[in-house]
Amino acid sequence: MVDNNTIISIRDVVKRFGSTVVAVNDVSLEIKQGEFFALLGPSGCGKTTLLRMLAGFESPTEGQILIDGEHMEGVEPNKRPVNMVFQSYAVFPHMTVHQNVAYGLKVTGTPKSEIDDRVRESLSLVQLEAMAARKPDQLSGGQRQRVALARALVKKPKVLLLDEPLSALDAKLREQMQIELVHLQKSVGITFVIVTHDQNEALSMADRIAVMEQGDVLQVAPPSELYEYPNCRFVADFIGKMNLFDGTVAGIKDGKVLIRVDEFADQLSNLVLPHNEHAKGEVGIAVRPEKIRLDENEPEDQQVRLKVKVTEVVYYGDESHLFLESTGGARFAANLKNEARDTHAEIVSGKELWVSWRPEDTLVLSS
Amino acid sequence: MSRDRVNPLDYSRKTWMRLCMGFTFVFLYFPIVSLIAFSFNDSKRNITWQGFTLYYYEKAFANAQLHEAFLNSLIIAATSTTVSTILGAMLGLSLYRFRFPAQGPYEGMVHLPIVIPEICMAVAMVAFFATVNMPLGLATITVSHIAFSIPFVAVVIRARMAGFDHALEEASYDLGASQWQTFWNITFPYMKPGLLAGALLAFTLSLDDFVITFFTSGPGSTTFPIKIYSMVRFSVTPEVNAASTVLIVLTLALTMVALFVQSRSQGNQHG
């Protein structure tokens, strides 16, 4: 069943190259109309292949892709209601900005009067009206990217596909473009599907994110859910930073789960955590660095607390990242906000501290 | 005041390097310069300088046989350039674009005519024309020229396409253009400097080819280089020098035009 809200429906799609390489392994996804959707994963996870299948440059070995309710099998890229922004931007070097944006309308026989209006409208959307007569080699990287955006948007596609659109920009510009892309998407109301390996990019821009690894989609969720409730070790580790430990469920008592972690055992016989359905047998125990509280004296009020030694301090200005090790061999990463000018000076390697965190901030991941 | 120190990489400011460069220039250009100079020599035997004259230019221009040979050369060069540029471009493009079984060996075979000695190719051509019963003449010369020009054009196009961003074609296709539109609007403009360079190469190769032309020519199909050779066999008169100088000037002019067009289109291409 296709509900009216679904614009892209990927059903049991498998893509094999040759007989051995499986790029996309039985993926099913529904992308909603007007959504900013991100495919996130390390390089070689199949995210770009999936995007290219949506654009029509690759065809699925098995399974189906529906765009706006229509089967895309055998539909050539030039006949699909989607447009793509390429990683290299692929702005035509021998055409002016105006000609670039007009190209997609010209080749499909749009009347001349209409072309000019739509090109102007599209260029104003990306604030490039003043550059219409320029050639791509007279533009900066960010401006070329805007041309690529305007060129795709002028076609009024049902879905805009973006392949690592920000990877070639420097850090400052990238952050600015992230914000602009989100504004642009909300103002035109077109569904965006973006491929990225940068988790910050995905978290800050997307409405929903699909995390892929080795051809599989591991989790599809909104950014905050993905960050706070990852469903497996890979997602927990890939998104943000994570302190991960191996644990064993020791028992259940008064609706609480008791988990034994070998590295904590010398100080803490069992972690007592709220009930969790994953808590069976061998589990992964995870806690985010920023959830860890640091104290110089033993925090008596905290149930989960461990005495640790600072092994390394990495100074970032606003924060310092501390690497800590307990007597039982548990290694932690924790963040220290440099709230006062001399905060960082007090924390040096070898200093003894206490780490603690709230039991409900602990993630239990099934292994 | 001390002299500027010579930096380790300032080779152009080192005496031995300058000497080397000067020697190379003399070695390369002395024969050509002397050839041109002696075309103005007022002497039949053309061994010692006797005085300035334009007489031999007049004589060369009035030489009907030389005219005919030059016209033949132009016809052959124009035809073989057109055909070999089109075929070579298609070959270079497909070598760049497609992956097919035995591509490596195929590519090697395509480039073979560049490396095999011309004399072998000439004999092979003659043998081939004999088997298919094709009388030697302008047609056989042209076919041979096309055959040895194609790989050169293919190599130039292939090299040009190596810098091509395939995403440009995909972008065009994605924006609604057909494959045909994509080729003419996107790929072809990018290929143009390569096409020009390839065509120029094919033209000059054809214009001054001697060995293959000598073997595959028949009665009434004398080309310019062959005519000059037969003139030299009698004696090296300033007339030969004059005819050669005209050829040099012509080739230089063509090359300069090609370079000019190429540099302009490259200025537009690069991002």
XYZ file of C-alpha atoms in Angstrom:
638
model
C 0.000 0.000 0.000
C 1.212 3.438 -0.916
C -0.217 6.075 1.308
C -0.642 9.514 -0.202
C 2.150 10.925 1.835
C 4.851 8.664 0.469
C 6.890 10.074 -2.392
C 9.586 7.416 -2.619
C 9.070 3.829 -1.844
C 12.035 1.480 -1.954
C 10.993 -2.142 -1.703
C 13.373 -5.022 -1.034
C 15.994 -3.459 -3.266
C 19.174 -5.438 -3.835
C 22.058 -4.206 -5.969
C 24.871 -6.543 -6.879
C 27.890 -5.646 -8.972
C 29.139 -8.789 -10.648
C 28.306 -11.910 -8.745
C 30.097 -11.200 -5.486
C 29.845 -7.517 -4.583
C 26.619 -6.647 -2.806
C 26.356 -2.870 -2.697
C 22.792 -2.657 -1.422
C 21.369 -5.583 0.487
C 17.592 -5.901 0.633
C 16.727 -2.337 1.575
C 13.184 -1.132 2.131
C 12.512 2.528 2.859
C 9.594 4.895 2.647
C 10.384 8.573 2.188
C 7.607 11.058 2.835
C 6.540 14.010 0.723
C 8.334 17.188 1.829
C 10.820 15.372 3.978
C 14.525 16.147 4.300
C 15.886 12.627 4.305
C 19.520 11.661 4.806
C 21.329 8.474 3.870
C 24.239 8.317 6.265
C 27.076 5.841 6.405
C 30.798 5.316 5.987
C 32.220 5.227 2.468
C 31.364 2.081 0.601
C 28.192 1.424 2.576
C 25.971 1.582 -0.492
C 24.370 4.970 0.134
C 25.528 6.504 -3.136
C 24.489 3.407 -5.070
C 21.031 3.702 -3.545
C 20.854 7.368 -4.539
C 21.998 6.572 -8.073
C 19.273 3.958 -8.307
C 16.751 6.661 -7.422
C 18.203 8.897 -10.144
C 18.187 6.014 -12.623
C 21.925 5.726 -13.219
C 21.917 2.235 -11.744
C 19.092 -0.258 -11.798
C 18.275 -2.566 -8.903
C 19.221 -6.224 -9.309
C 16.109 -7.118 -7.348
C 13.223 -5.215 -5.841
C 11.325 -2.129 -6.888
C 11.552 1.610 -6.626
C 8.424 3.715 -6.807
C 8.507 7.481 -7.117
C 5.184 9.176 -6.528
C 3.419 5.854 -6.929
C 4.998 5.033 -10.286
C 7.282 2.099 -10.946
C 10.691 3.324 -12.058
C 11.878 0.103 -13.649
C 13.100 0.852 -17.170
C 12.548 4.588 -16.788
C 15.640 6.448 -18.018
C 17.203 9.206 -15.856
C 16.000 11.893 -18.267
C 12.405 10.758 -17.832
C 12.326 10.611 -14.032
C 10.680 13.262 -11.880
C 13.863 13.656 -9.845
C 16.956 15.786 -10.246
C 20.374 15.451 -8.780
C 23.063 17.709 -7.367
C 26.368 15.988 -8.005
C 29.279 15.787 -5.619
C 31.524 17.543 -8.138
C 28.577 19.904 -8.906
C 29.038 19.037 -12.618
C 28.360 22.630 -13.630
C 28.819 22.844 -17.409
C 32.109 24.733 -17.817
C 31.435 26.161 -21.269
C 28.098 27.735 -20.342
C 27.251 30.821 -18.323
C 25.320 30.519 -15.083
C 22.146 31.450 -16.922
C 22.760 28.880 -19.665
C 23.499 26.231 -17.072
C 20.222 26.790 -15.286
C 18.281 27.103 -18.540
C 19.775 23.911 -19.969
C 17.326 21.463 -18.437
C 14.379 23.506 -19.699
C 15.843 24.084 -23.151
C 16.543 20.445 -23.948
C 12.986 19.490 -23.053
C 11.517 22.149 -25.312
C 10.168 24.651 -22.794
C 9.015 27.907 -24.489
C 11.674 30.633 -24.439
C 9.576 33.186 -22.563
C 8.930 30.702 -19.795
C 12.573 29.682 -19.584
C 13.766 33.211 -18.784
C 11.216 33.677 -16.014
C 11.890 30.356 -14.413
C 15.665 30.755 -14.596
C 15.423 34.161 -12.939
C 13.167 32.773 -10.240
C 15.463 29.840 -9.612
C 18.581 32.018 -9.482
C 16.960 34.346 -6.987
C 16.168 31.337 -4.834
C 19.891 30.729 -4.438
C 20.822 34.443 -4.508
C 22.772 34.292 -7.738
C 20.809 36.758 -9.925
C 23.821 39.039 -10.146
C 26.046 36.258 -11.447
C 23.837 35.117 -14.350
C 26.301 36.175 -17.048
C 29.361 34.649 -15.427
C 31.154 31.498 -16.451
C 31.701 28.790 -13.819
C 35.440 29.468 -13.648
C 34.638 32.948 -12.348
C 32.690 31.521 -9.417
C 33.744 30.248 -6.011
C 33.057 26.671 -4.923
C 30.034 27.720 -2.913
C 28.610 29.677 -5.832
C 29.087 26.756 -8.208
C 27.171 24.615 -5.801
C 24.327 27.137 -5.849
C 24.310 26.956 -9.641
C 23.989 23.177 -9.406
C 21.101 23.629 -6.961
C 19.334 26.226 -9.102
C 19.814 24.091 -12.199
C 18.120 21.130 -10.520
C 15.369 23.126 -8.804
C 14.360 24.970 -11.968
C 13.048 21.619 -13.244
C 10.592 21.538 -10.311
C 11.425 17.922 -9.485
C 9.334 15.882 -7.100
C 12.518 14.850 -5.326
C 15.914 16.508 -5.232
C 18.807 14.110 -4.797
C 22.018 15.474 -3.303
C 25.212 13.434 -3.420
C 27.606 14.649 -0.705
C 26.798 18.231 -1.646
C 28.916 19.906 1.004
C 32.006 17.734 1.084
C 34.038 20.016 -1.190
C 33.407 23.182 0.834
C 35.540 24.480 3.673
C 34.245 24.154 7.205
C 32.800 27.656 7.665
C 31.005 27.666 4.329
C 29.710 24.180 4.960
C 27.955 25.231 8.133
C 26.394 28.205 6.368
C 25.243 26.021 3.462
C 23.720 23.510 5.881
C 21.447 26.202 7.215
C 20.683 27.531 3.746
C 19.832 24.108 2.390
C 17.342 23.533 5.184
C 15.718 26.930 4.576
C 15.639 26.296 0.849
C 14.032 22.900 1.321
C 11.353 24.295 3.612
C 10.606 27.176 1.252
C 10.296 25.110 -1.944
C 8.652 22.181 -0.204
C 10.423 19.618 -2.373
C 11.547 16.335 -0.861
C 15.331 16.285 -0.430
C 17.291 13.064 -0.241
C 20.875 13.716 0.734
C 23.775 11.293 0.876
C 26.477 12.084 3.391
C 29.182 10.437 5.434
C 29.250 13.367 7.835
C 27.065 12.661 10.848
C 26.971 16.316 11.909
C 25.617 17.255 8.505
C 22.910 14.609 8.718
C 21.984 15.428 12.317
C 21.760 19.162 11.738
C 19.821 19.078 8.467
C 17.668 15.996 8.115
C 14.167 15.282 9.368
C 14.949 11.594 9.276
C 18.163 9.667 8.796
C 18.802 6.167 7.534
C 22.106 4.791 8.780
C 23.659 2.344 6.349
C 26.508 -0.063 6.711
C 27.732 -2.642 4.185
C 24.581 -2.391 2.125
C 22.175 -2.696 5.047
C 19.972 -0.027 6.558
C 20.515 -0.381 10.297
C 18.204 2.280 11.679
C 15.823 4.897 10.324
C 14.935 7.606 12.808
C 14.817 11.349 13.442
C 18.209 12.801 14.469
C 17.552 13.028 18.214
C 16.222 9.503 18.394
C 19.196 8.244 16.436
C 21.584 9.981 18.801
C 19.895 9.154 22.080
C 18.448 5.752 21.239
C 20.678 3.999 18.735
C 19.458 0.458 18.151
C 22.805 -1.245 17.709
C 26.489 -0.919 18.433
C 27.357 0.333 14.952
C 24.888 3.210 15.062
C 25.868 4.066 18.630
C 29.519 4.203 17.666
C 29.093 5.861 14.258
C 26.849 8.712 15.399
C 28.721 10.962 17.782
C 31.173 9.686 20.363
C 30.365 6.809 22.655
C 31.878 4.991 25.613
C 31.171 1.315 24.946
C 31.590 -1.628 27.316
C 30.709 -5.286 27.262
C 28.353 -6.445 29.976
C 26.388 -9.464 31.128
C 22.899 -9.381 32.561
C 23.241 -10.696 36.103
C 19.581 -10.642 37.008
C 16.408 -8.639 37.448
C 15.408 -7.238 40.804
C 12.422 -5.030 41.650
C 11.889 -4.227 37.964
C 15.496 -3.122 37.597
C 18.138 -4.813 35.522
C 21.436 -5.744 37.081
C 24.324 -5.779 34.653
C 27.847 -6.834 35.419
C 30.674 -5.099 33.554
C 34.052 -6.734 34.130
C 36.029 -3.501 33.926
C 33.809 -1.880 36.575
C 33.749 -4.939 38.849
C 36.450 -3.827 41.279
C 34.442 -0.734 42.204
C 30.893 -1.525 41.170
C 29.616 -5.086 41.421
C 26.532 -4.426 39.289
C 25.058 -1.590 37.264
C 21.461 -1.144 38.337
C 19.517 0.150 35.351
C 15.844 0.778 34.577
C 14.041 -2.078 32.872
C 15.088 -2.603 29.276
C 13.786 -5.146 26.768
C 17.213 -5.622 25.182
C 18.690 -6.692 28.490
C 19.274 -10.358 27.878
C 22.532 -12.288 28.128
C 25.500 -10.468 26.666
C 24.835 -6.789 26.098
C 26.666 -3.643 25.118
C 26.660 -0.835 27.658
C 27.053 2.663 26.251
C 27.127 6.169 27.601
C 27.775 9.426 25.745
C 30.814 11.490 26.866
C 28.698 14.590 27.516
C 26.432 12.613 29.853
C 29.363 11.858 32.109
C 29.742 14.063 35.183
C 33.232 14.802 36.481
C 33.946 15.431 40.162
C 37.051 15.888 42.229
C 35.425 14.376 45.284
C 33.339 11.229 45.436
C 29.783 12.091 44.328
C 27.881 10.252 47.063
C 24.521 11.108 45.533
C 25.313 9.272 42.268
C 24.668 5.567 42.133
C 26.888 4.877 39.131
C 30.294 6.293 39.988
C 33.846 5.230 39.344
C 37.210 6.516 40.427
C 39.431 7.226 37.419
C 42.756 8.723 36.453
C 43.208 11.253 33.655
C 45.374 9.716 30.897
C 45.149 12.442 28.301
C 43.691 15.912 27.811
C 42.909 17.340 24.352
C 42.251 21.052 24.441
C 39.652 22.487 22.004
C 39.146 25.950 23.429
C 35.511 25.819 24.473
C 35.926 22.264 25.690
C 38.596 19.841 26.659
C 38.203 16.188 25.855
C 39.438 14.005 28.649
C 40.510 10.410 28.365
C 40.215 8.554 31.629
C 40.991 5.100 32.917
C 39.615 3.354 35.988
C 41.588 0.968 38.178
C 39.653 -1.907 36.621
C 40.813 -0.905 33.141
C 37.625 0.822 31.927
C 38.448 3.637 29.516
C 36.223 6.678 29.276
C 36.039 9.750 27.134
C 34.403 12.746 28.786
C 33.949 16.389 27.941
C 34.995 19.199 30.192
C 33.449 22.599 29.538
C 36.064 25.269 30.034
C 33.675 27.456 31.994
C 36.359 29.510 33.660
C 39.604 30.688 32.155
C 41.633 28.462 34.436
C 39.417 25.379 34.299
C 41.669 23.535 31.900
C 44.779 24.304 33.906
C 43.591 22.252 36.854
C 43.030 19.108 34.852
C 46.292 17.427 33.920
C 47.318 13.876 33.108
C 47.577 11.684 36.171
C 44.992 13.645 38.160
C 42.421 11.532 39.987
C 38.750 12.249 39.312
C 35.367 10.656 39.756
C 33.090 9.899 36.837
C 29.391 9.328 37.310
C 26.240 9.253 35.239
C 22.538 8.753 35.664
C 21.387 5.148 35.184
C 18.687 6.293 32.751
C 21.363 7.812 30.470
C 22.900 4.378 30.018
C 22.165 2.617 26.752
C 21.774 -1.116 26.677
C 22.472 -2.549 23.250
C 21.813 -6.125 22.312
C 24.981 -7.694 20.951
C 76.851 45.457 -4.809
C 76.905 41.691 -4.977
C 75.503 39.637 -7.778
C 72.155 37.842 -7.207
C 72.726 34.391 -5.879
C 71.631 31.605 -8.229
C 69.000 29.466 -6.551
C 69.456 25.692 -6.746
C 66.464 25.359 -9.098
C 67.259 28.379 -11.278
C 68.548 26.183 -14.068
C 67.950 28.824 -16.698
C 70.568 31.006 -15.014
C 73.325 28.418 -15.012
C 75.973 28.774 -17.675
C 76.258 25.090 -18.593
C 72.477 24.895 -18.916
C 72.415 27.922 -21.205
C 75.154 26.408 -23.338
C 73.192 23.183 -23.637
C 70.075 25.044 -24.645
C 71.945 27.134 -27.198
C 73.556 24.054 -28.710
C 70.183 22.282 -28.954
C 68.669 25.229 -30.742
C 71.501 25.403 -33.248
C 71.349 21.651 -33.811
C 67.575 21.743 -34.381
C 67.207 24.883 -36.397
C 70.440 25.442 -38.302
C 69.467 23.092 -41.165
C 66.061 24.720 -41.488
C 67.403 28.236 -41.328
C 70.066 27.458 -43.919
C 67.457 25.804 -46.123
C 65.359 28.954 -46.038
C 68.375 31.228 -46.545
C 69.621 29.317 -49.568
C 66.198 29.470 -51.193
C 67.123 33.080 -51.931
C 70.517 32.103 -53.333
C 71.239 33.318 -56.823
C 73.128 30.173 -57.873
C 72.119 27.173 -59.890
C 74.232 24.670 -57.998
C 73.369 26.134 -54.611
C 76.620 25.321 -52.867
C 78.043 28.773 -52.184
C 76.214 32.010 -51.574
C 76.113 34.081 -54.786
C 73.600 36.822 -54.008
C 69.964 37.476 -53.232
C 67.153 36.646 -55.663
C 63.489 35.721 -55.698
C 63.907 34.050 -59.072
C 63.577 30.482 -57.761
C 60.327 31.299 -55.990
C 58.931 32.502 -59.302
C 60.251 29.356 -60.920
C 58.744 27.088 -58.301
C 55.383 28.844 -58.500
C 55.417 28.487 -62.266
C 56.298 24.777 -62.126
C 53.129 22.987 -63.264
C 54.297 19.578 -62.013
C 54.984 21.039 -58.590
C 51.516 22.575 -58.676
C 49.923 19.281 -59.457
C 51.875 17.497 -56.753
C 50.942 20.134 -54.198
C 47.270 19.911 -55.163
C 47.408 16.120 -54.836
C 48.929 16.471 -51.389
C 46.217 18.893 -50.337
C 43.403 16.656 -51.610
C 44.849 13.613 -49.866
C 45.540 15.505 -46.635
C 42.080 17.087 -46.542
C 40.257 13.822 -47.177
C 42.350 11.706 -44.842
C 42.172 14.368 -42.113
C 38.382 14.533 -42.273
C 37.857 10.787 -42.267
C 40.555 9.912 -39.745
C 39.473 12.669 -37.355
C 35.908 11.380 -37.298
C 36.896 7.715 -36.992
C 39.747 8.428 -34.566
C 37.515 10.580 -32.375
C 34.910 7.832 -32.223
C 37.607 5.309 -31.382
C 39.179 7.506 -28.695
C 35.788 8.224 -27.187
C 34.743 4.610 -27.026
C 38.084 3.611 -25.501
C 37.514 6.233 -22.822
C 33.854 5.478 -22.263
C 33.295 1.750 -22.455
C 34.712 -1.198 -20.612
C 34.653 -4.346 -22.670
C 36.368 -7.737 -22.644
C 39.933 -7.729 -23.982
C 40.013 -3.939 -23.868
C 43.703 -3.889 -22.956
C 44.877 -5.947 -25.942
C 42.462 -4.073 -28.205
C 43.867 -0.743 -27.108
C 47.384 -2.021 -27.704
C 46.455 -3.125 -31.217
C 44.891 0.256 -31.938
C 48.112 2.023 -30.998
C 50.321 -0.400 -32.913
C 50.510 1.668 -36.134
C 52.184 4.427 -34.123
C 55.115 2.221 -33.191
C 55.555 -0.211 -36.064
C 58.128 1.002 -38.616
C 56.565 2.918 -41.458
C 58.271 0.733 -44.010
C 56.469 -2.365 -42.673
C 53.153 -0.578 -42.800
C 53.926 0.552 -46.364
C 54.718 -2.967 -47.549
C 51.627 -4.300 -45.799
C 49.503 -1.681 -47.512
C 50.863 -2.487 -50.943
C 50.298 -6.194 -50.328
C 46.766 -5.480 -49.169
C 45.898 -3.343 -52.192
C 47.322 -6.038 -54.448
C 45.102 -8.709 -52.869
C 41.953 -6.630 -53.191
C 42.987 -5.618 -56.715
C 42.923 -1.923 -56.071
C 44.997 0.071 -58.574
C 47.561 2.297 -56.904
C 46.760 6.017 -57.076
C 45.255 8.871 -55.096
C 42.644 6.568 -53.531
C 45.153 4.080 -52.167
C 47.344 6.851 -50.768
C 44.339 8.387 -49.065
C 43.230 5.084 -47.551
C 46.746 4.449 -46.231
C 46.936 7.918 -44.732
C 43.597 7.429 -43.022
C 44.849 4.134 -41.631
C 47.989 5.539 -40.033
C 46.335 8.785 -38.852
C 43.463 7.190 -36.912
C 45.553 6.000 -33.941
C 47.157 9.421 -33.548
C 43.758 11.120 -33.422
C 42.448 8.424 -31.066
C 45.364 8.943 -28.677
C 44.859 12.717 -28.626
C 41.100 12.400 -28.018
C 41.627 9.751 -25.380
C 44.092 12.016 -23.557
C 41.695 14.946 -23.771
C 38.825 12.877 -22.397
C 40.916 11.661 -19.464
C 40.286 15.044 -17.847
C 36.564 14.940 -18.519
C 34.177 14.762 -15.569
C 31.735 12.006 -16.435
C 29.257 13.586 -14.017
C 28.753 16.352 -16.605
C 27.157 13.840 -18.948
C 25.123 12.358 -16.128
C 23.978 15.816 -15.097
C 22.827 16.575 -18.626
C 21.017 13.244 -18.841
C 19.492 13.857 -15.431
C 18.235 17.279 -16.510
C 16.159 15.724 -19.257
C 18.511 15.695 -22.242
C 18.679 12.635 -24.477
C 21.993 10.830 -25.036
C 22.280 12.551 -28.440
C 21.629 16.022 -26.986
C 24.083 15.259 -24.209
C 26.794 14.388 -26.704
C 26.388 17.516 -28.816
C 25.758 19.960 -25.959
C 28.197 18.692 -23.347
C 30.702 16.132 -24.593
C 31.443 17.591 -28.018
C 32.313 21.122 -26.804
C 34.754 19.557 -24.376
C 36.287 17.399 -27.115
C 36.775 20.295 -29.546
C 40.360 21.295 -28.667
C 41.329 17.625 -28.863
C 39.594 17.282 -32.210
C 41.442 20.306 -33.521
C 44.782 19.048 -32.258
C 44.084 15.586 -33.658
C 43.023 16.965 -37.026
C 46.092 19.154 -37.241
C 48.295 16.196 -36.401
C 46.579 14.073 -39.037
C 46.920 16.866 -41.601
C 50.642 17.404 -41.090
C 51.302 13.652 -40.932
C 49.561 13.252 -44.257
C 51.092 16.312 -45.868
C 54.697 15.311 -45.281
C 54.450 11.543 -45.342
C 56.977 9.997 -47.656
C 57.561 6.277 -47.122
C 53.972 4.995 -47.167
C 53.006 7.447 -49.889
C 55.956 6.389 -52.042
C 54.900 2.742 -51.869
C 51.189 3.280 -52.406
C 51.331 5.920 -55.117
C 50.713 5.136 -58.741
C 51.040 6.976 -62.040
C 49.706 10.548 -61.864
C 49.447 10.557 -58.103
C 52.727 12.226 -57.203
C 52.526 14.123 -53.930
C 54.546 17.143 -52.887
C 57.218 15.313 -50.816
C 57.697 12.728 -53.557
C 57.994 15.423 -56.208
C 60.609 17.246 -54.145
C 62.503 14.003 -53.670
C 62.593 13.407 -57.410
C 63.764 16.994 -57.967
C 66.544 16.541 -55.412
C 67.740 13.438 -57.209
C 68.683 15.571 -60.179
C 70.245 18.396 -58.207
C 69.592 20.494 -55.139
C 68.620 23.759 -56.770
C 67.296 26.739 -54.861
C 63.953 25.864 -56.407
C 63.698 22.845 -54.099
C 64.573 25.097 -51.172
C 61.929 27.579 -52.218
C 59.233 24.898 -52.472
C 60.216 23.493 -49.073
C 60.170 26.961 -47.530
C 56.635 27.472 -48.753
C 55.651 24.206 -47.102
C 57.324 25.221 -43.842
C 55.568 28.585 -43.792
C 52.254 26.924 -44.542
C 52.625 24.350 -41.760
C 53.755 27.009 -39.282
C 50.767 29.197 -40.115
C 48.366 26.296 -39.694
C 49.923 25.320 -36.371
C 49.700 28.869 -35.105
C 46.045 29.125 -36.059
C 45.351 25.827 -34.320
C 47.230 26.872 -31.171
C 45.406 30.178 -31.125
C 41.979 28.542 -31.430
C 42.950 25.964 -28.831
C 44.177 28.489 -26.284
C 40.994 30.513 -26.693
C 38.674 27.570 -26.274
C 40.752 26.336 -23.357
C 40.378 29.681 -21.650
C 36.641 29.128 -21.845
C 36.741 25.525 -20.704
C 38.710 25.569 -17.559
C 37.085 25.948 -14.197
